[in-house]
PDB file as gemmi writes it, atoms N, CA and C in Angstrom:
CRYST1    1.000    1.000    1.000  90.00  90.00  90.00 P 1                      
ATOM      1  N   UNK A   1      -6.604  36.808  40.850  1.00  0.00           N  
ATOM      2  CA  UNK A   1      -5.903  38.053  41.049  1.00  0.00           C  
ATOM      3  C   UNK A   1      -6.086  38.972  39.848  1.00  0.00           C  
ATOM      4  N   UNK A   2      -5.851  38.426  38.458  1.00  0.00           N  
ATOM      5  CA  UNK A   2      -6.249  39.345  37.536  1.00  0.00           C  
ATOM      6  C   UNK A   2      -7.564  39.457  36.835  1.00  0.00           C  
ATOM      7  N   UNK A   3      -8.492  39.493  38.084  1.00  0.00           N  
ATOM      8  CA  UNK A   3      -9.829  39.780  37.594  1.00  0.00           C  
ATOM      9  C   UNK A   3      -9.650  40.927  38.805  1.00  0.00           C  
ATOM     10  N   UNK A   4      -9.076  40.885  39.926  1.00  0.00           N  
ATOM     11  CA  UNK A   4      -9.317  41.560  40.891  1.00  0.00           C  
ATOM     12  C   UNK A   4      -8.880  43.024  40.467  1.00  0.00           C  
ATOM     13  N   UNK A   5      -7.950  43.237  39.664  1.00  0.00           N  
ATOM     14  CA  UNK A   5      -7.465  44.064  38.724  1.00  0.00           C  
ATOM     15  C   UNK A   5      -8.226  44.795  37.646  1.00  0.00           C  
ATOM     16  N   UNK A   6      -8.797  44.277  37.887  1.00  0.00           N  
ATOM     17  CA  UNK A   6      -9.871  44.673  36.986  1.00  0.00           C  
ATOM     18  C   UNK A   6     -11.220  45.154  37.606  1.00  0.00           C  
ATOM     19  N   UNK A   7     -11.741  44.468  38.390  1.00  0.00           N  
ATOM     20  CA  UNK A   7     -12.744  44.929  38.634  1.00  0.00           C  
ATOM     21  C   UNK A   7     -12.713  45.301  40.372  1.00  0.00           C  
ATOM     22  N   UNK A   8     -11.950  45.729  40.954  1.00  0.00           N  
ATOM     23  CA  UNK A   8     -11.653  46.642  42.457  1.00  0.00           C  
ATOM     24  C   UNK A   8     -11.904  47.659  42.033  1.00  0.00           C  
ATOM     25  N   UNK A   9     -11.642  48.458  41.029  1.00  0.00           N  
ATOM     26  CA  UNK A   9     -12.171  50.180  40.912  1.00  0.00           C  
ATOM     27  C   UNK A   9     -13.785  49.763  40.347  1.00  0.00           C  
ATOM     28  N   UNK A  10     -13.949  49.383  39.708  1.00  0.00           N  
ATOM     29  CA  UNK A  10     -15.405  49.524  39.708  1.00  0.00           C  
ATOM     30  C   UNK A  10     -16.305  48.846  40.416  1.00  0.00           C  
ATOM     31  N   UNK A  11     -15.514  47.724  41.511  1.00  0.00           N  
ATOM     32  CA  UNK A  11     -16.420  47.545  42.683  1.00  0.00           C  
ATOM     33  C   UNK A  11     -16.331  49.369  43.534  1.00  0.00           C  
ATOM     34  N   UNK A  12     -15.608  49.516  43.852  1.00  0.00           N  
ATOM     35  CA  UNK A  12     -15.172  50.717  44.651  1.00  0.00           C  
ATOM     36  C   UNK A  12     -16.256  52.388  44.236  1.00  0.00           C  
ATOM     37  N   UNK A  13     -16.646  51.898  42.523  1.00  0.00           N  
ATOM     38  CA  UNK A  13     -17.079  53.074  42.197  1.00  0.00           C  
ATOM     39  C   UNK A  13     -18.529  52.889  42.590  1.00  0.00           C  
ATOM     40  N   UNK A  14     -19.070  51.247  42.275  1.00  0.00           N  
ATOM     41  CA  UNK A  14     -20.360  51.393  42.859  1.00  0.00           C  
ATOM     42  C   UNK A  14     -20.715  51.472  44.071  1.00  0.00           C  
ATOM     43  N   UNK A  15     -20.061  51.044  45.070  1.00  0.00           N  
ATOM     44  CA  UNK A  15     -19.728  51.649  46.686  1.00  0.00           C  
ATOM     45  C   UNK A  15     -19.950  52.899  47.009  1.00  0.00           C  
ATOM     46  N   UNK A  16     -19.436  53.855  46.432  1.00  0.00           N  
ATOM     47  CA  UNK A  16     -18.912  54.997  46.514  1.00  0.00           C  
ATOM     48  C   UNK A  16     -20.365  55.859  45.700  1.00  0.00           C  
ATOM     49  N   UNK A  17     -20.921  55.356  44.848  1.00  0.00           N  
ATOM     50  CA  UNK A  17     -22.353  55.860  43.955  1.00  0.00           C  
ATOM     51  C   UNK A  17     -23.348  55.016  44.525  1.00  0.00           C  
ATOM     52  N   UNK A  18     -23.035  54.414  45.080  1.00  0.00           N  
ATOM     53  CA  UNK A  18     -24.738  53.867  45.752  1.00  0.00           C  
ATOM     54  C   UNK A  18     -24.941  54.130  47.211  1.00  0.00           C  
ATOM     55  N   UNK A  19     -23.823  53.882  48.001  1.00  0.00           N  
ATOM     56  CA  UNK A  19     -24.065  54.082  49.093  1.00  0.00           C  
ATOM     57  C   UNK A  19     -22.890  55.280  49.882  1.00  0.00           C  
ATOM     58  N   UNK A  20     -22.733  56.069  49.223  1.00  0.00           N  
ATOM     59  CA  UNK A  20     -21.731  57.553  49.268  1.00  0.00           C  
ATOM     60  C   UNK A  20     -22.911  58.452  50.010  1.00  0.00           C  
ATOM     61  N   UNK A  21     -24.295  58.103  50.659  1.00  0.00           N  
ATOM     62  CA  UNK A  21     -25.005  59.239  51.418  1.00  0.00           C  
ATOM     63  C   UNK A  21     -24.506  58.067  52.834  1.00  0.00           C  
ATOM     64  N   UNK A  22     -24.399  57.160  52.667  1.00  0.00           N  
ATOM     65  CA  UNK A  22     -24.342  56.072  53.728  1.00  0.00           C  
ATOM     66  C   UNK A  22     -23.180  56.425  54.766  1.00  0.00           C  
ATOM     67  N   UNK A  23     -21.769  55.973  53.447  1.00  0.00           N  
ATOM     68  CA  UNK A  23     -20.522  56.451  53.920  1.00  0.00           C  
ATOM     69  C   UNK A  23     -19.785  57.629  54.544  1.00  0.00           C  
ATOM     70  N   UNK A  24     -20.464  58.891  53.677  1.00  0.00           N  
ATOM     71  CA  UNK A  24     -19.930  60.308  53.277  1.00  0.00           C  
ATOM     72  C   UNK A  24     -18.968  60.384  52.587  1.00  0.00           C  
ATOM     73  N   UNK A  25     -19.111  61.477  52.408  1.00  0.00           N  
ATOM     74  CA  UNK A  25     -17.543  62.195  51.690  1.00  0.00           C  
ATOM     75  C   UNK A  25     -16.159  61.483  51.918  1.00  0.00           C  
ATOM     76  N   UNK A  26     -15.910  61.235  52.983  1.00  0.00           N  
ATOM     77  CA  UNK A  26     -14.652  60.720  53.418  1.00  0.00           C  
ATOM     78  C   UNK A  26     -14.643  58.953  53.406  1.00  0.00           C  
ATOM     79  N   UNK A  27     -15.434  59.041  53.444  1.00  0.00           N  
ATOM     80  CA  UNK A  27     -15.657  56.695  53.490  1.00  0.00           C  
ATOM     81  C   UNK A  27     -15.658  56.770  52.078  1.00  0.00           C  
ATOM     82  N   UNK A  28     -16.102  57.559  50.727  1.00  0.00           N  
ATOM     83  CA  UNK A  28     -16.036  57.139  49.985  1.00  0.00           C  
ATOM     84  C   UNK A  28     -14.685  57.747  49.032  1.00  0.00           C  
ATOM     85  N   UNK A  29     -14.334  58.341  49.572  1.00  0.00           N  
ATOM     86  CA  UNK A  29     -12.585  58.579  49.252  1.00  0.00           C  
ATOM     87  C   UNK A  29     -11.633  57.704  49.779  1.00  0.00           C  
ATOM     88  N   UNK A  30     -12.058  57.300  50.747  1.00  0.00           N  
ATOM     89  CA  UNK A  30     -11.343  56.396  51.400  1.00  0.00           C  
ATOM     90  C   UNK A  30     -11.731  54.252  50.190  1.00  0.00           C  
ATOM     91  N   UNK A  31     -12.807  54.697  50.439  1.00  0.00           N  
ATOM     92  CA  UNK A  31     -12.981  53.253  49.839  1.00  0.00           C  
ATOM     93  C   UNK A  31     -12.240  53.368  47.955  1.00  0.00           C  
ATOM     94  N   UNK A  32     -13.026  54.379  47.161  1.00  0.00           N  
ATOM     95  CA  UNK A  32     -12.338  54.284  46.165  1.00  0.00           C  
ATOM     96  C   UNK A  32     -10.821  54.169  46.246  1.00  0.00           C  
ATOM     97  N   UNK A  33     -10.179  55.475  46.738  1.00  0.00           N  
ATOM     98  CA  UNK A  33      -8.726  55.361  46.640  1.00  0.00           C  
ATOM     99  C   UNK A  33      -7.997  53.904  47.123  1.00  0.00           C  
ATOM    100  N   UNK A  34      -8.825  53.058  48.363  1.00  0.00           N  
ATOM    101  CA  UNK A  34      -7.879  52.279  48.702  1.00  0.00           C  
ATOM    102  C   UNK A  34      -8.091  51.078  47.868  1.00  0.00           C  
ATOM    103  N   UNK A  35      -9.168  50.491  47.402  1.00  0.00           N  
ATOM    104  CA  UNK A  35      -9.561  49.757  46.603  1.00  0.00           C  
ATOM    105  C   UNK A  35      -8.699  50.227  45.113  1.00  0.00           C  
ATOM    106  N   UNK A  36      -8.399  50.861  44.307  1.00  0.00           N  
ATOM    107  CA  UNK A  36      -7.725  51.302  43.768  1.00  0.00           C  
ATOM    108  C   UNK A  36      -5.948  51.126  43.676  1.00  0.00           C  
ATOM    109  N   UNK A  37      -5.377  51.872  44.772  1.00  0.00           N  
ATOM    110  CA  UNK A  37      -4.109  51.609  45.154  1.00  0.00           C  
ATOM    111  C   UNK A  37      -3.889  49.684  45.286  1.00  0.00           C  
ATOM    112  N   UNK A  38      -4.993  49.271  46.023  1.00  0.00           N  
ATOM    113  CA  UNK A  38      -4.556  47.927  46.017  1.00  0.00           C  
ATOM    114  C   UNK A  38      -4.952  47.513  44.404  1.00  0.00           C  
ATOM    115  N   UNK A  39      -5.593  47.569  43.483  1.00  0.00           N  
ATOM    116  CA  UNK A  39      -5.351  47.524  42.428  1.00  0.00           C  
ATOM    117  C   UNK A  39      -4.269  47.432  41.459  1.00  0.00           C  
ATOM    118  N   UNK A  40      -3.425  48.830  42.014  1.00  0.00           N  
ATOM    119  CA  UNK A  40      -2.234  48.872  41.669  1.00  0.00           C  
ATOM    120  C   UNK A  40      -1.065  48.070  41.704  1.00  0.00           C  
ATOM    121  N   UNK A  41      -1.294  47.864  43.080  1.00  0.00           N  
ATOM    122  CA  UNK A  41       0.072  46.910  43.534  1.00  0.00           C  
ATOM    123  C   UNK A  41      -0.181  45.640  43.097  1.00  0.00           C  
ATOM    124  N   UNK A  42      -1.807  45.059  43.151  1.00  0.00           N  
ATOM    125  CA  UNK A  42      -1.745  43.916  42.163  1.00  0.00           C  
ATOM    126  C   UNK A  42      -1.218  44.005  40.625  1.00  0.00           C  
ATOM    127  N   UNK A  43      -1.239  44.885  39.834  1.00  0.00           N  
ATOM    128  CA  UNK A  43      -1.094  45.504  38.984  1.00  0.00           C  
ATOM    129  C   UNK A  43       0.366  44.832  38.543  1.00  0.00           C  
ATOM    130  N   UNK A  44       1.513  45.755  39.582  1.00  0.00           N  
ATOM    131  CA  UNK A  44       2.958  45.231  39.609  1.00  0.00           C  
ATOM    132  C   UNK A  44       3.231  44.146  40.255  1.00  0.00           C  
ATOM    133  N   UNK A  45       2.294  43.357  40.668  1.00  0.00           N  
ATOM    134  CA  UNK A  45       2.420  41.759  40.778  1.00  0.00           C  
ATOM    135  C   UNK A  45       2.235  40.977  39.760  1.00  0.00           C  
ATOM    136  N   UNK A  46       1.358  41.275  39.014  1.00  0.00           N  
ATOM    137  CA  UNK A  46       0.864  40.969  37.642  1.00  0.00           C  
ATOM    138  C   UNK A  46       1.909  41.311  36.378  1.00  0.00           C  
ATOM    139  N   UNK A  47       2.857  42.098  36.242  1.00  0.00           N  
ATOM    140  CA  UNK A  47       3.490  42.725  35.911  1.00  0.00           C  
ATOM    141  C   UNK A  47       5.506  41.482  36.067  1.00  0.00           C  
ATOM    142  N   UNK A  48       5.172  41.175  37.620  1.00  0.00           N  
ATOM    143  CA  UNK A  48       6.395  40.696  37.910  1.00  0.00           C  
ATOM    144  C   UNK A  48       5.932  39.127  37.392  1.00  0.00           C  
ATOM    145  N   UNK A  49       4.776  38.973  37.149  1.00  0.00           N  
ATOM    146  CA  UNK A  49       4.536  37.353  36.656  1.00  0.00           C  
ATOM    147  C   UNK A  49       4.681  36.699  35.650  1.00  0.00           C  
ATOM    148  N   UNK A  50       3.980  38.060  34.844  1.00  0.00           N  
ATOM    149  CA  UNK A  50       3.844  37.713  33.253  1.00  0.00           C  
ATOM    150  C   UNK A  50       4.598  38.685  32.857  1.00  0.00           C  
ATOM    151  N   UNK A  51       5.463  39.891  32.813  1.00  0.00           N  
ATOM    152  CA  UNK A  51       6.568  40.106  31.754  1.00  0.00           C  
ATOM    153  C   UNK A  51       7.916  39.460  32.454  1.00  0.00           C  
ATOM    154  N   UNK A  52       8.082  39.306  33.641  1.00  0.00           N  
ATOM    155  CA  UNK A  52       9.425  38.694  34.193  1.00  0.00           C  
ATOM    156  C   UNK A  52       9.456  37.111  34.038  1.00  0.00           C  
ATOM    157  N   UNK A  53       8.356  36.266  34.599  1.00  0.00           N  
ATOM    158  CA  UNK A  53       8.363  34.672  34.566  1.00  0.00           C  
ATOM    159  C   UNK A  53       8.023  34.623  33.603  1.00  0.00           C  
ATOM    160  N   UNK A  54       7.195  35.321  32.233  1.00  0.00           N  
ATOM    161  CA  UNK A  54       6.858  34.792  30.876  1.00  0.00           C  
ATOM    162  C   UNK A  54       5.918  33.566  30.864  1.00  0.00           C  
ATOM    163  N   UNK A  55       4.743  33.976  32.169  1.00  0.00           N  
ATOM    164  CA  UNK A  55       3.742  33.261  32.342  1.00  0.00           C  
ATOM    165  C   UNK A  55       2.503  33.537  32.045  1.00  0.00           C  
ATOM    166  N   UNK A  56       1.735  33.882  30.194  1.00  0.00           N  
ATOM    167  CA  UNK A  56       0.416  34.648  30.426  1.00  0.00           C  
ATOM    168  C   UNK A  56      -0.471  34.092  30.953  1.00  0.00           C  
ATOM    169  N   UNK A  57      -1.574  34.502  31.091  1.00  0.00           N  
ATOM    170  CA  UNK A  57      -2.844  34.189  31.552  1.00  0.00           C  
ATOM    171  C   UNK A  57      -3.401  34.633  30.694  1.00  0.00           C  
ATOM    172  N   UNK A  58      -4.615  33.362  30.593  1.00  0.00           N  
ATOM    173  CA  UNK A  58      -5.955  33.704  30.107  1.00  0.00           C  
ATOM    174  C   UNK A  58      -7.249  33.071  31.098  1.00  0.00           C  
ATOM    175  N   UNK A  59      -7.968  34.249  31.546  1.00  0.00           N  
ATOM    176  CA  UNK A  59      -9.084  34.148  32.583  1.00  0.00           C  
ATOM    177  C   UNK A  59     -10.497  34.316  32.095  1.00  0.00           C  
ATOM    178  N   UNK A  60     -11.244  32.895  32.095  1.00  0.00           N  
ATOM    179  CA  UNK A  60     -12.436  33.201  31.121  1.00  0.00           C  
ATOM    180  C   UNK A  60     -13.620  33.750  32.330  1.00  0.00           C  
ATOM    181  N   UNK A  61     -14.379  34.406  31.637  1.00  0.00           N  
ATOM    182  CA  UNK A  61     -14.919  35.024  32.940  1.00  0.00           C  
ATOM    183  C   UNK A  61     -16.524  34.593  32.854  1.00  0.00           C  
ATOM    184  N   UNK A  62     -16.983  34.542  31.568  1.00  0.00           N  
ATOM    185  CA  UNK A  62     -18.273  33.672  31.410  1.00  0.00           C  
ATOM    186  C   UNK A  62     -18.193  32.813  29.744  1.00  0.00           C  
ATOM    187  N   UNK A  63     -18.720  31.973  30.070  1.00  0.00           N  
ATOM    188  CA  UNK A  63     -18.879  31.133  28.783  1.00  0.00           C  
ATOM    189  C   UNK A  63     -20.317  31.601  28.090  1.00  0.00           C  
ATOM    190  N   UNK A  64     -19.975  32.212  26.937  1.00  0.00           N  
ATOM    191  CA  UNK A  64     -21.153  33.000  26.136  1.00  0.00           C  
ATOM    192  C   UNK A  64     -21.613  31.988  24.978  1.00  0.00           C  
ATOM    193  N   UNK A  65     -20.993  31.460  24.234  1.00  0.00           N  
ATOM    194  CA  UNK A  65     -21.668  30.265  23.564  1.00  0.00           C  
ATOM    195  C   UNK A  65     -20.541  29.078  22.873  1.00  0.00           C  
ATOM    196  N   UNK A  66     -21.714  28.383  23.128  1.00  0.00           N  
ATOM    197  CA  UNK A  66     -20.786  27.074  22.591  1.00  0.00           C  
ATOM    198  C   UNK A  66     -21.372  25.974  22.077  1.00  0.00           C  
ATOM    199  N   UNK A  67     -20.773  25.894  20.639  1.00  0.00           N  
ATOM    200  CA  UNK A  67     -21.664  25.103  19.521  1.00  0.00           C  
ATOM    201  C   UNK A  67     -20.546  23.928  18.769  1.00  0.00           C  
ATOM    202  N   UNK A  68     -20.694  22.802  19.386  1.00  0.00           N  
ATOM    203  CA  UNK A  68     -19.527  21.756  19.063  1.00  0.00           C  
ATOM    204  C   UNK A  68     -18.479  21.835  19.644  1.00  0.00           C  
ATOM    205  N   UNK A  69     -17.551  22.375  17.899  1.00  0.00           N  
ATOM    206  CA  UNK A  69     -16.117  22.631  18.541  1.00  0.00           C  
ATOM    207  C   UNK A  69     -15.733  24.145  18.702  1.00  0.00           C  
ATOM    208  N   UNK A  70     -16.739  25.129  18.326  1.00  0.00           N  
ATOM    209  CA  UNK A  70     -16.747  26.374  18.729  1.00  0.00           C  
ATOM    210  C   UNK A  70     -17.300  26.885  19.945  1.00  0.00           C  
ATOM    211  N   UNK A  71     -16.574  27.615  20.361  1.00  0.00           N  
ATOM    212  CA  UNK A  71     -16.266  28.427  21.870  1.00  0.00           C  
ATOM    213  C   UNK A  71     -16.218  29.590  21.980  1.00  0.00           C  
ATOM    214  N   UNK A  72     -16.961  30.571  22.417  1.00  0.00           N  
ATOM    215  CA  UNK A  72     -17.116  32.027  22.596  1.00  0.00           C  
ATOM    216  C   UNK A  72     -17.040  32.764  23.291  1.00  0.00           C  
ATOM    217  N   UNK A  73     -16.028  32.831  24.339  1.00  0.00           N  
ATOM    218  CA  UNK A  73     -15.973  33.025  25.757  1.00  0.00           C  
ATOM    219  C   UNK A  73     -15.254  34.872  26.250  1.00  0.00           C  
ATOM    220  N   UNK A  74     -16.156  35.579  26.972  1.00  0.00           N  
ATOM    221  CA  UNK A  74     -15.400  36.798  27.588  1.00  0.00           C  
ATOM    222  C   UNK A  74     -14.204  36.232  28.681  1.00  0.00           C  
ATOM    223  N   UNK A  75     -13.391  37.052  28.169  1.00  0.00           N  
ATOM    224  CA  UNK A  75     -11.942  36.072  29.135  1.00  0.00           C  
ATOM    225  C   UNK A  75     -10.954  37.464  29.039  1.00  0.00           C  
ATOM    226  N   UNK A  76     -10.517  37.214  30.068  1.00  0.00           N  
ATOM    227  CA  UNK A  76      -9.030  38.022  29.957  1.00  0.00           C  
ATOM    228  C   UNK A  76      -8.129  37.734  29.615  1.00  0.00           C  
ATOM    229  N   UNK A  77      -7.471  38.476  28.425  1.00  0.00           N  
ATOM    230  CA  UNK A  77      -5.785  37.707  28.368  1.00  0.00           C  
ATOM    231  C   UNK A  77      -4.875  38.372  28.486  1.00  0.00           C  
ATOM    232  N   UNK A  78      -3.441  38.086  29.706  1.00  0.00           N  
ATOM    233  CA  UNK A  78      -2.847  39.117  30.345  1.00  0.00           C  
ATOM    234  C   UNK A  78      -2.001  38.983  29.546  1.00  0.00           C  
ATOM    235  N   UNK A  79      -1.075  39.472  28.697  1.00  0.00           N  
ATOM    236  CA  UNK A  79       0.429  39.133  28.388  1.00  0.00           C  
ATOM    237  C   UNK A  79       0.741  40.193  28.449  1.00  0.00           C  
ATOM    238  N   UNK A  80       2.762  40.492  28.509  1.00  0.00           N  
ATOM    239  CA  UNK A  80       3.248  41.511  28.590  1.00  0.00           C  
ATOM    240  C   UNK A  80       3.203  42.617  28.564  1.00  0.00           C  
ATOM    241  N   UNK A  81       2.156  43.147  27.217  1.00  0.00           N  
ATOM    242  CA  UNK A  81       1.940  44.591  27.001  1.00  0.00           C  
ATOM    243  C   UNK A  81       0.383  44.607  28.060  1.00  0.00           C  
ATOM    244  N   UNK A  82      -0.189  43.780  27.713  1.00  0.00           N  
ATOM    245  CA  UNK A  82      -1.299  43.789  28.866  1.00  0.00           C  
ATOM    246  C   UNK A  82      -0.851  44.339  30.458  1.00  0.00           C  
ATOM    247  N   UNK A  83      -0.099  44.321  31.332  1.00  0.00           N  
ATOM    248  CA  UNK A  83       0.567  44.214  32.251  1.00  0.00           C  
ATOM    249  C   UNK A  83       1.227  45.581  32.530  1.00  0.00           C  
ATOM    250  N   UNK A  84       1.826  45.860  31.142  1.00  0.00           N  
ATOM    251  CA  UNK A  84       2.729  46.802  31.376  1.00  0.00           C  
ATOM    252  C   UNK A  84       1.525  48.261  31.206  1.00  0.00           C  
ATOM    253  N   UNK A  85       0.395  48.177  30.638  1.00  0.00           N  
ATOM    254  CA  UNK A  85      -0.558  48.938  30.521  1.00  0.00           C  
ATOM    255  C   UNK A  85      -0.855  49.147  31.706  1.00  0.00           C  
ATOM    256  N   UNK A  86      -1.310  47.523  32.348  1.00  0.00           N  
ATOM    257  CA  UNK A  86      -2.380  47.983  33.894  1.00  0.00           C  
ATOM    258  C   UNK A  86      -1.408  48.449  34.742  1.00  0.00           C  
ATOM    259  N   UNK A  87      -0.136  48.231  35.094  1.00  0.00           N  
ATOM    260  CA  UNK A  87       0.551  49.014  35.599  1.00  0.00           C  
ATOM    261  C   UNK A  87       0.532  50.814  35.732  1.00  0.00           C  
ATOM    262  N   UNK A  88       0.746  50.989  34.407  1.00  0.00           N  
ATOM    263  CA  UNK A  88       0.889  52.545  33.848  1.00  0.00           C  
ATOM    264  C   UNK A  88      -0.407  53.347  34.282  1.00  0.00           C  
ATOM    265  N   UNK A  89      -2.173  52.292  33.808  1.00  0.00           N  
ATOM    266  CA  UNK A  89      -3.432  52.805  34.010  1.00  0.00           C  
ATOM    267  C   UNK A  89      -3.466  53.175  35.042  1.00  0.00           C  
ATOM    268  N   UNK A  90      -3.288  52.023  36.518  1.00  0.00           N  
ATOM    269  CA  UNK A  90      -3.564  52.140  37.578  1.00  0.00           C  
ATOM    270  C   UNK A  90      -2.605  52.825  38.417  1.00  0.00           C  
ATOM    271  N   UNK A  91      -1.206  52.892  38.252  1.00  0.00           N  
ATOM    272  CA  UNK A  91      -0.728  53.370  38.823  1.00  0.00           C  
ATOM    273  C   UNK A  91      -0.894  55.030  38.750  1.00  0.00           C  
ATOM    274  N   UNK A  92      -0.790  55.228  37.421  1.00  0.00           N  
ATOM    275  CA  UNK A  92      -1.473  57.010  36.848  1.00  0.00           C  
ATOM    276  C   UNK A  92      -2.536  57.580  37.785  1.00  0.00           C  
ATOM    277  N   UNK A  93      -3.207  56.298  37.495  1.00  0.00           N  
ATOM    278  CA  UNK A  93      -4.975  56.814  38.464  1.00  0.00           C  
ATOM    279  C   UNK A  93      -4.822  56.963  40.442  1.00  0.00           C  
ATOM    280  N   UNK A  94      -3.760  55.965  40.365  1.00  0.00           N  
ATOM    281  CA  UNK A  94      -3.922  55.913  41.609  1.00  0.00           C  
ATOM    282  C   UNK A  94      -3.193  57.371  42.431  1.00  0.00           C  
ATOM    283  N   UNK A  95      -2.708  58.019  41.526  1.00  0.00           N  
ATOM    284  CA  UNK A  95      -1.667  58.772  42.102  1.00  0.00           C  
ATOM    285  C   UNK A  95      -2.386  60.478  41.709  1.00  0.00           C  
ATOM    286  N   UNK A  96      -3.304  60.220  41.345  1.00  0.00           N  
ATOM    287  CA  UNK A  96      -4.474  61.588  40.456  1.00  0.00           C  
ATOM    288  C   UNK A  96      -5.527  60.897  41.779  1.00  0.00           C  
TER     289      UNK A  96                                                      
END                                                                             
């Protein structure tokens, strides 16, 4: 879920830039905005998990290197202020 948060608007944007002669004008307003809005509401799900249950997450998304006992990994880590951001980002955007 909090990758989906992350990356639904920019699935939505390459949709919308690659195949926007495909869709038109209106399929690709339609796809960004709704891909987006559902963003959002994951957003304040994400929001009710980790600042209310005081449950963070950390979501590794690829393992970039690893030498013994060292580990180098792109990952997400959601905690409170994390949350309370994607809330504010997406909800802002979604409503512009």
């Amino acid at each position: 879920m909090y990758s989906a948060i992350v990356f639904l608007p920019l699935i939505g944007a390459l949709i919308a830039g690659f195949f926007g002669r495909w869709i038109g004008d209106r399929g690709a307003q339609i796809v960004t905005s709704g891909l987006l809005v559902i963003s959002a509401l994951l957003s304040a799900v994400a929001l009710y998990q980790v600042g209310f249950a005081h449950e963070p997450a950390r979501i590794v998304l690829l393992e970039w290197m690893d030498s013994g006992t060292f580990e180098l990994n792109w990952a997400l880590r959601i905690d409170t202020l994390t949350a309370v951001m994607l809330v504010v980002v997406t909800g802002v955007s979604s409503l512009v």
